[in-house]
């Protein structure tokens, strides 16, 4: 008999990518193989995001497309997982009764049992409020052999007024340092050379942990240093630190740890103190810029990326000018820019002063134009330098594509397998990628 097949679609952030690797791992351990065709699939899983605009419309659109397939093949099982499942729970089955399993972010370990129960008992819903088993402890099936996401904490204790995460992922729960290290050591033994440590706010890692017979809790800097000692690993990344909770010992740990890459994602969100207050982000613009200065002084050449929201409720032209001013002074290598749109369930959605779309669009275009010009300048500064590039896959215009330690995308000619390290000379610059020429090929190749 042919093996059962699953189709998995992932929406949203790296946390969802990480959870999808676990969903794929659980299904594989239960005998399923992956397919890209919904018509072929015995199980279709949507791992959903509640943050992006129109996330629910997109989900119901996708579910609508599946309906005729489900009618033709009633044995097909449809699963909705992730943040929307956690947030909307039973509403999903009310709007799309052909869904078989709704599994929230905390209930992922029970996915296979829910699927089996759906066979005999009908539709299943599990949107429990607390994580009992860390998703990272589950078997994973990763799309690439050389890189892995490693979750160090789930949930968040902050309450940014635009964000749905605390509602759907709950308060922060840190993973014991020994468990993180054991996972990273195992990954390195299996040929993973690059890891990204994941948490909503990595700087508060460990605050909720206790260590037997010790008054000290492990902090994020301790974790960075410990992971840096894992043999076989070549690159360590992390996302995201919160400017409010940033501490000098993290800068020291980054500077001392040779495997920690020279890149930091440091979310600004707004350059206006008034808007930061309304967002409930408890740092201010000068403090943010002060941190950047210290980070750049300690780690020369570090690349900095950020997130910026335009058009938060009540944002005035003056507030927006403050954001442009910080962008000019910070000279980000990359910025993920978003137009504010209200997310049901967040405090910002209820605030007065919601701006009109054309006004937000006009500001957004100005911000993007400024940031693109800065990004190009920053990229041009790289031309003529040498860089180590870790190949990730095919380039869009032929050749291969990889990333420097500074997380800059580089296109290189020729065929190179994912997981290969190359030494390249940077010969061309664009706002979002560099062009490189091969200097020397290193011997490392990823383990398949
Ligand atoms: S720090 Fe703020 S934006 Fe980030 S996950 Fe927590 S509440 Fe959301």
CSV table of C-alpha atoms in Angstrom, one decimal, residues 102-324:
chain,number,residue,atom,x,y,z
A,102,UNK,CA,-7.9,22.8,14.8
A,103,UNK,CA,-4.7,22.6,16.8
A,104,UNK,CA,-3.4,25.7,18.6
A,105,UNK,CA,0.2,26.7,19.2
A,106,UNK,CA,0.4,25.0,22.6
A,107,UNK,CA,-1.2,21.7,21.5
A,108,UNK,CA,1.2,20.8,18.6
A,109,UNK,CA,2.7,17.7,20.3
A,110,UNK,CA,-0.8,16.1,20.2
A,111,UNK,CA,-1.3,16.6,16.5
A,112,UNK,CA,-1.0,12.9,15.5
A,113,UNK,CA,-3.4,11.8,18.3
A,114,UNK,CA,-5.9,14.4,17.2
A,115,UNK,CA,-5.7,13.2,13.6
A,116,UNK,CA,-6.2,9.6,14.7
A,117,UNK,CA,-9.1,10.7,16.9
A,118,UNK,CA,-10.7,12.6,14.0
A,119,UNK,CA,-10.9,9.2,12.1
A,120,UNK,CA,-13.1,7.7,14.7
A,121,UNK,CA,-14.7,10.5,16.7
A,122,UNK,CA,-15.1,13.3,14.1
A,123,UNK,CA,-13.7,16.9,14.2
A,124,UNK,CA,-11.2,17.7,16.9
A,125,UNK,CA,-10.2,21.0,18.6
A,126,UNK,CA,-7.3,21.6,21.0
A,127,UNK,CA,-6.4,25.2,21.8
A,128,UNK,CA,-5.1,24.7,25.3
A,129,UNK,CA,-3.7,27.7,27.0
A,130,UNK,CA,-0.3,26.4,28.1
A,131,UNK,CA,2.7,24.7,26.5
A,132,UNK,CA,3.5,21.4,28.2
A,133,UNK,CA,6.1,20.1,25.7
A,134,UNK,CA,8.4,22.5,23.9
A,135,UNK,CA,7.9,22.2,20.1
A,136,UNK,CA,11.7,22.0,19.8
A,137,UNK,CA,11.6,18.7,21.6
A,138,UNK,CA,9.6,17.1,18.9
A,139,UNK,CA,11.1,15.3,15.8
A,140,UNK,CA,11.8,17.8,13.0
A,141,UNK,CA,12.0,17.4,9.3
A,142,UNK,CA,14.0,20.4,8.0
A,143,UNK,CA,13.9,21.7,4.4
A,144,UNK,CA,17.7,22.3,4.3
A,145,UNK,CA,20.3,20.1,5.9
A,146,UNK,CA,22.8,22.8,6.9
A,147,UNK,CA,20.5,25.2,8.8
A,148,UNK,CA,18.1,24.8,11.8
A,149,UNK,CA,15.8,27.0,13.8
A,150,UNK,CA,16.2,26.4,17.5
A,151,UNK,CA,13.5,27.7,19.8
A,152,UNK,CA,14.8,29.0,23.1
A,153,UNK,CA,11.6,30.5,24.4
A,154,UNK,CA,8.0,30.7,23.4
A,155,UNK,CA,5.5,33.5,24.3
A,156,UNK,CA,6.1,37.0,25.4
A,157,UNK,CA,5.7,39.0,28.6
A,158,UNK,CA,5.5,42.4,26.8
A,159,UNK,CA,2.3,44.0,25.7
A,160,UNK,CA,3.0,46.0,22.6
A,161,UNK,CA,-0.4,47.4,21.7
A,162,UNK,CA,-0.2,46.4,18.0
A,163,UNK,CA,0.8,42.8,18.6
A,164,UNK,CA,-1.3,39.6,18.9
A,165,UNK,CA,1.6,37.4,20.0
A,166,UNK,CA,1.0,37.5,23.8
A,167,UNK,CA,-2.6,36.5,23.1
A,168,UNK,CA,-1.8,33.5,20.9
A,169,UNK,CA,1.5,32.4,22.3
A,170,UNK,CA,1.0,33.2,26.0
A,171,UNK,CA,3.5,34.5,28.5
A,172,UNK,CA,7.2,33.7,28.0
A,173,UNK,CA,8.3,30.2,28.7
A,174,UNK,CA,12.1,29.7,28.4
A,175,UNK,CA,13.6,26.3,27.5
A,176,UNK,CA,16.2,24.9,29.9
A,177,UNK,CA,19.7,25.7,28.7
A,178,UNK,CA,20.7,22.0,28.9
A,179,UNK,CA,17.8,21.1,26.5
A,180,UNK,CA,18.8,23.9,24.0
A,181,UNK,CA,22.5,22.7,24.2
A,182,UNK,CA,21.6,19.1,23.7
A,183,UNK,CA,19.6,20.0,20.6
A,184,UNK,CA,22.3,22.1,19.1
A,185,UNK,CA,25.0,19.4,19.8
A,186,UNK,CA,22.8,16.8,18.1
A,187,UNK,CA,22.2,19.2,15.1
A,188,UNK,CA,25.9,19.8,14.8
A,189,UNK,CA,26.6,16.1,14.8
A,190,UNK,CA,24.2,15.7,12.0
A,191,UNK,CA,25.9,18.3,9.8
A,192,UNK,CA,24.1,21.5,10.7
A,193,UNK,CA,26.5,24.3,10.4
A,194,UNK,CA,24.3,27.3,11.1
A,195,UNK,CA,21.5,27.8,13.6
A,196,UNK,CA,19.1,30.6,14.4
A,197,UNK,CA,18.1,30.9,18.0
A,198,UNK,CA,14.4,31.9,18.2
A,199,UNK,CA,12.4,33.7,20.7
A,200,UNK,CA,9.9,36.6,20.7
A,201,UNK,CA,12.3,38.5,22.9
A,202,UNK,CA,15.6,36.6,23.2
A,203,UNK,CA,16.9,39.2,25.8
A,204,UNK,CA,14.5,38.0,28.4
A,205,UNK,CA,15.6,34.4,27.9
A,206,UNK,CA,16.0,32.6,31.2
A,207,UNK,CA,14.1,35.1,33.4
A,208,UNK,CA,11.5,32.5,34.1
A,209,UNK,CA,14.0,29.6,34.7
A,210,UNK,CA,15.4,28.3,37.9
A,211,UNK,CA,18.5,26.3,38.2
A,212,UNK,CA,18.7,23.6,41.0
A,213,UNK,CA,21.2,24.5,43.8
A,214,UNK,CA,22.0,27.9,42.2
A,215,UNK,CA,20.8,31.4,42.8
A,216,UNK,CA,21.7,32.4,39.2
A,217,UNK,CA,19.5,32.0,36.2
A,218,UNK,CA,21.0,31.4,32.8
A,219,UNK,CA,20.7,34.6,30.7
A,220,UNK,CA,20.8,35.0,27.0
A,221,UNK,CA,24.5,36.0,27.1
A,222,UNK,CA,25.3,32.7,28.9
A,223,UNK,CA,23.4,30.8,26.3
A,224,UNK,CA,25.2,32.5,23.4
A,225,UNK,CA,28.6,31.6,25.0
A,226,UNK,CA,27.6,28.0,25.7
A,227,UNK,CA,26.2,27.5,22.1
A,228,UNK,CA,29.4,29.1,20.8
A,229,UNK,CA,31.4,26.2,22.3
A,230,UNK,CA,29.5,23.5,20.3
A,231,UNK,CA,31.9,21.8,18.0
A,232,UNK,CA,31.1,21.6,14.3
A,233,UNK,CA,28.8,24.6,14.4
A,234,UNK,CA,30.1,27.5,12.2
A,235,UNK,CA,27.4,30.2,12.5
A,236,UNK,CA,25.0,31.3,15.2
A,237,UNK,CA,22.2,33.8,14.5
A,238,UNK,CA,19.3,34.9,16.8
A,239,UNK,CA,16.1,36.7,16.5
A,240,UNK,CA,14.8,39.0,17.9
A,241,UNK,CA,16.2,41.1,20.7
A,242,UNK,CA,14.0,43.8,22.2
A,243,UNK,CA,15.7,47.2,22.5
A,244,UNK,CA,14.1,47.7,26.0
A,245,UNK,CA,15.6,44.6,27.5
A,246,UNK,CA,19.0,44.7,25.7
A,247,UNK,CA,22.0,44.5,28.0
A,248,UNK,CA,25.7,45.2,27.7
A,249,UNK,CA,26.6,41.5,28.5
A,250,UNK,CA,24.8,40.5,25.3
A,251,UNK,CA,27.1,42.8,23.3
A,252,UNK,CA,30.1,41.3,25.1
A,253,UNK,CA,29.0,37.8,24.4
A,254,UNK,CA,28.4,38.6,20.7
A,255,UNK,CA,31.8,40.2,20.4
A,256,UNK,CA,33.7,37.4,22.2
A,257,UNK,CA,31.9,34.5,20.4
A,258,UNK,CA,33.5,33.8,17.0
A,259,UNK,CA,30.5,31.8,15.7
A,260,UNK,CA,28.0,34.5,16.5
A,261,UNK,CA,27.4,36.3,13.1
A,262,UNK,CA,28.0,40.0,12.7
A,263,UNK,CA,24.3,40.8,12.2
A,264,UNK,CA,21.6,42.0,14.5
A,265,UNK,CA,17.9,42.4,13.9
A,266,UNK,CA,17.0,45.3,16.2
A,267,UNK,CA,13.3,46.2,15.9
A,268,UNK,CA,12.7,50.0,16.0
A,269,UNK,CA,9.0,50.1,15.1
A,270,UNK,CA,8.9,53.9,15.3
A,271,UNK,CA,11.3,56.8,15.6
A,272,UNK,CA,8.8,58.9,17.5
A,273,UNK,CA,8.9,58.8,21.3
A,274,UNK,CA,5.2,59.6,21.4
A,275,UNK,CA,4.3,56.7,19.1
A,276,UNK,CA,6.7,54.4,21.0
A,277,UNK,CA,4.8,55.2,24.2
A,278,UNK,CA,1.4,54.5,22.5
A,279,UNK,CA,2.8,51.3,21.2
A,280,UNK,CA,3.9,50.4,24.7
A,281,UNK,CA,7.5,50.0,23.6
A,282,UNK,CA,9.4,51.2,26.7
A,283,UNK,CA,12.6,52.5,25.0
A,284,UNK,CA,13.0,55.9,23.4
A,285,UNK,CA,14.6,57.0,20.2
A,286,UNK,CA,17.9,58.3,21.7
A,287,UNK,CA,18.3,55.2,23.8
A,288,UNK,CA,17.8,53.0,20.7
A,289,UNK,CA,20.4,55.0,18.8
A,290,UNK,CA,22.7,54.8,21.8
A,291,UNK,CA,22.5,51.0,21.8
A,292,UNK,CA,23.3,50.9,18.1
A,293,UNK,CA,26.3,53.0,18.7
A,294,UNK,CA,27.6,50.7,21.4
A,295,UNK,CA,26.9,47.6,19.3
A,296,UNK,CA,28.7,49.0,16.3
A,297,UNK,CA,31.7,50.1,18.4
A,298,UNK,CA,32.1,46.6,19.9
A,299,UNK,CA,31.5,44.7,16.7
A,300,UNK,CA,32.9,46.6,13.8
A,301,UNK,CA,31.2,46.1,10.5
A,302,UNK,CA,28.1,44.5,12.1
A,303,UNK,CA,25.0,44.6,9.8
A,304,UNK,CA,21.8,45.9,11.3
A,305,UNK,CA,18.2,45.2,10.2
A,306,UNK,CA,15.0,46.4,11.7
A,307,UNK,CA,11.2,46.5,11.6
A,308,UNK,CA,9.3,49.7,11.2
A,309,UNK,CA,5.5,50.3,11.3
A,310,UNK,CA,4.1,53.3,9.4
A,311,UNK,CA,0.8,54.9,10.2
A,312,UNK,CA,0.2,53.7,13.8
A,313,UNK,CA,-3.0,55.2,15.2
A,314,UNK,CA,-2.4,58.9,16.0
A,315,UNK,CA,0.9,59.1,14.1
A,316,UNK,CA,1.3,62.7,13.0
A,317,UNK,CA,3.5,64.0,10.2
A,318,UNK,CA,5.9,65.2,12.9
A,319,UNK,CA,6.0,61.7,14.4
A,320,UNK,CA,6.7,60.2,11.0
A,321,UNK,CA,9.5,62.8,10.4
A,322,UNK,CA,11.0,61.5,13.6
A,323,UNK,CA,11.1,58.0,12.2
A,324,UNK,CA,12.7,59.2,9.0
